[in-house]
Short mmCIF file of C-alpha atoms in Angstrom, two decimals:
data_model
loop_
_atom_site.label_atom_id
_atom_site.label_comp_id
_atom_site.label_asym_id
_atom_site.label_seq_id
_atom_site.Cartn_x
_atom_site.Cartn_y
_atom_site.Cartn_z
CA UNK A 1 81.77 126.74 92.23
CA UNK A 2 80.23 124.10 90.79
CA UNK A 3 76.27 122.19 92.89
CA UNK A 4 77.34 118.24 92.66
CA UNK A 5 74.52 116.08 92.24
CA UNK A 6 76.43 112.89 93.05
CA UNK A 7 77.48 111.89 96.63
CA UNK A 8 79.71 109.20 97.87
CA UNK A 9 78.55 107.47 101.11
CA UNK A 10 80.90 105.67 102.74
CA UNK A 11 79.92 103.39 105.54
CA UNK A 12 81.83 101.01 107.87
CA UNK A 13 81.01 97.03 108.18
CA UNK A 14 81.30 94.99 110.82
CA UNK A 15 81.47 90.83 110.89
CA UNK A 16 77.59 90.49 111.88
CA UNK A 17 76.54 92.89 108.48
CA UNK A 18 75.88 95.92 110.85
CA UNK A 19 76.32 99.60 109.27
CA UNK A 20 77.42 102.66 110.16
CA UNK A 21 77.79 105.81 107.87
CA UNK A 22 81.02 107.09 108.18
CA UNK A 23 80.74 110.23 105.87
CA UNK A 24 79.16 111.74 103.02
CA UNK A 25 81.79 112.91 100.01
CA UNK A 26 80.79 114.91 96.82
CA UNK A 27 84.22 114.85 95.39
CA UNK A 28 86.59 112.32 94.63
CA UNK A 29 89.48 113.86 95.93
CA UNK A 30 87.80 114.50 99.68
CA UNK A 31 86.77 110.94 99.52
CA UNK A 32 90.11 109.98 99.43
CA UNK A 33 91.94 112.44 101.48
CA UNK A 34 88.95 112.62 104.07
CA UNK A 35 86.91 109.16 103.67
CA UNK A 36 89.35 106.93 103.08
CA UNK A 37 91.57 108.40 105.66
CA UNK A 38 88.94 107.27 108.15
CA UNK A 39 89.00 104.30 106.80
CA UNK A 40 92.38 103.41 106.78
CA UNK A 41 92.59 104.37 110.45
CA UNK A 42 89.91 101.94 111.04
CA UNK A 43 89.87 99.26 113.44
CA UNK A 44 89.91 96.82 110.23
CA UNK A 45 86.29 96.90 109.15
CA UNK A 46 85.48 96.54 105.79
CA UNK A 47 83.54 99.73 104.29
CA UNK A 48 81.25 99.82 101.45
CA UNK A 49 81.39 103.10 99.01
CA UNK A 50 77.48 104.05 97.39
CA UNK A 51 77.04 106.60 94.97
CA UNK A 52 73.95 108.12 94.91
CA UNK A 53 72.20 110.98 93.28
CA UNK A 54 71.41 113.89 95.10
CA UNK A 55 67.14 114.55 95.27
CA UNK A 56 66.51 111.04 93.99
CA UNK A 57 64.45 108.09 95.16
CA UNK A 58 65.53 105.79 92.84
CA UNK A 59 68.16 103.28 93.83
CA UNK A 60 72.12 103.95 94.23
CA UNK A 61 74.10 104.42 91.17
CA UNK A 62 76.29 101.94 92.49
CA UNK A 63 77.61 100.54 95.87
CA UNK A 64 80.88 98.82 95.78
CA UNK A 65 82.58 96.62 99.18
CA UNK A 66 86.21 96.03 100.38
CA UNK A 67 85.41 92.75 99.10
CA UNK A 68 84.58 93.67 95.64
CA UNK A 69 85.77 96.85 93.78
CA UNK A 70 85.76 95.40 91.20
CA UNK A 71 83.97 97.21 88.22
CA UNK A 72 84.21 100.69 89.75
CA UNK A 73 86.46 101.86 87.22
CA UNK A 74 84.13 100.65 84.38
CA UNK A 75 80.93 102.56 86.23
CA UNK A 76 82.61 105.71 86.47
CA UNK A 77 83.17 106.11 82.94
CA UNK A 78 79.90 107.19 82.09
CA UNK A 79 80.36 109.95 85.17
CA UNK A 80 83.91 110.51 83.41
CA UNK A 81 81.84 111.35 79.94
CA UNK A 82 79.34 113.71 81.44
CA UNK A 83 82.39 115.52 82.99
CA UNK A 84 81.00 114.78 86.67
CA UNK A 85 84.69 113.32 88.04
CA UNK A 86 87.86 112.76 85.82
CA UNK A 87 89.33 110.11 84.76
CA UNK A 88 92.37 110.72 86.49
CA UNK A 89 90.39 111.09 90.04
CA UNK A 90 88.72 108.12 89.05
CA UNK A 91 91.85 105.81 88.06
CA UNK A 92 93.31 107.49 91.83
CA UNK A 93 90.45 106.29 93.61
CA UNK A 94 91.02 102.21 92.36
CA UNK A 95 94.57 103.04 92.89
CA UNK A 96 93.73 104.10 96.76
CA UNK A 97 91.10 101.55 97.01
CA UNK A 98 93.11 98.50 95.65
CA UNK A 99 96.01 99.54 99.00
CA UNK A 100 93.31 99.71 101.16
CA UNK A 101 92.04 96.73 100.42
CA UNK A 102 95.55 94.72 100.29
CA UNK A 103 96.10 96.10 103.91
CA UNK A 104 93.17 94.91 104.76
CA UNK A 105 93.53 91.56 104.39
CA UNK A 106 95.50 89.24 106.46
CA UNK A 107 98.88 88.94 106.02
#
């Protein structure tokens, strides 16, 4: 088995900018299946998504908001070179978070 370095936080939002950490992923495919589920059965919050690095006190890698995804496929290429998450996992997860965030938003 392989020791991830990387985590995915995911937290919940609510209208005032409050925060509330939902879970703590260290695979792609648990985000999704377990985080996003959460999310999805939500009461319509937005969530933000953080990667950060495991034993680290510099900043996130990158933190990403129902309002902006945007750019999260580019980021993860460099975690997609280094063999951390593949691309197809990656490519799933903007597929998964693109339908989240079209159900999201009002109709």
């Amino acid at each position: 088995m392989r020791f991830r370095r990387l985590y995915w936080v995911t937290e919940s939002l609510s209208p005032k900018g409050e925060s509330k950490v939902t879970g703590v992923y260290t695979s792609i495919p648990d985000l999704i299946r377990k985080g996003l589920q959460l999310c999805r059965e939500g009461s319509g919050l937005q969530i933000r998504l953080t990667l950060v690095k495991l034993d680290s006190e510099n900043e996130p890698l990158g933190s990403w908001s129902t309002d902006n995804f945007d750019g999260l496929e580019a980021s993860l290429e460099e975690y997609v070179r280094t063999d951390e998450f593949s691309e197809e996992q990656c490519k799933r997860l903007v597929e998964e978070l693109q339908a989240l965030r079209d159900s999201k938003q009002p109709a």
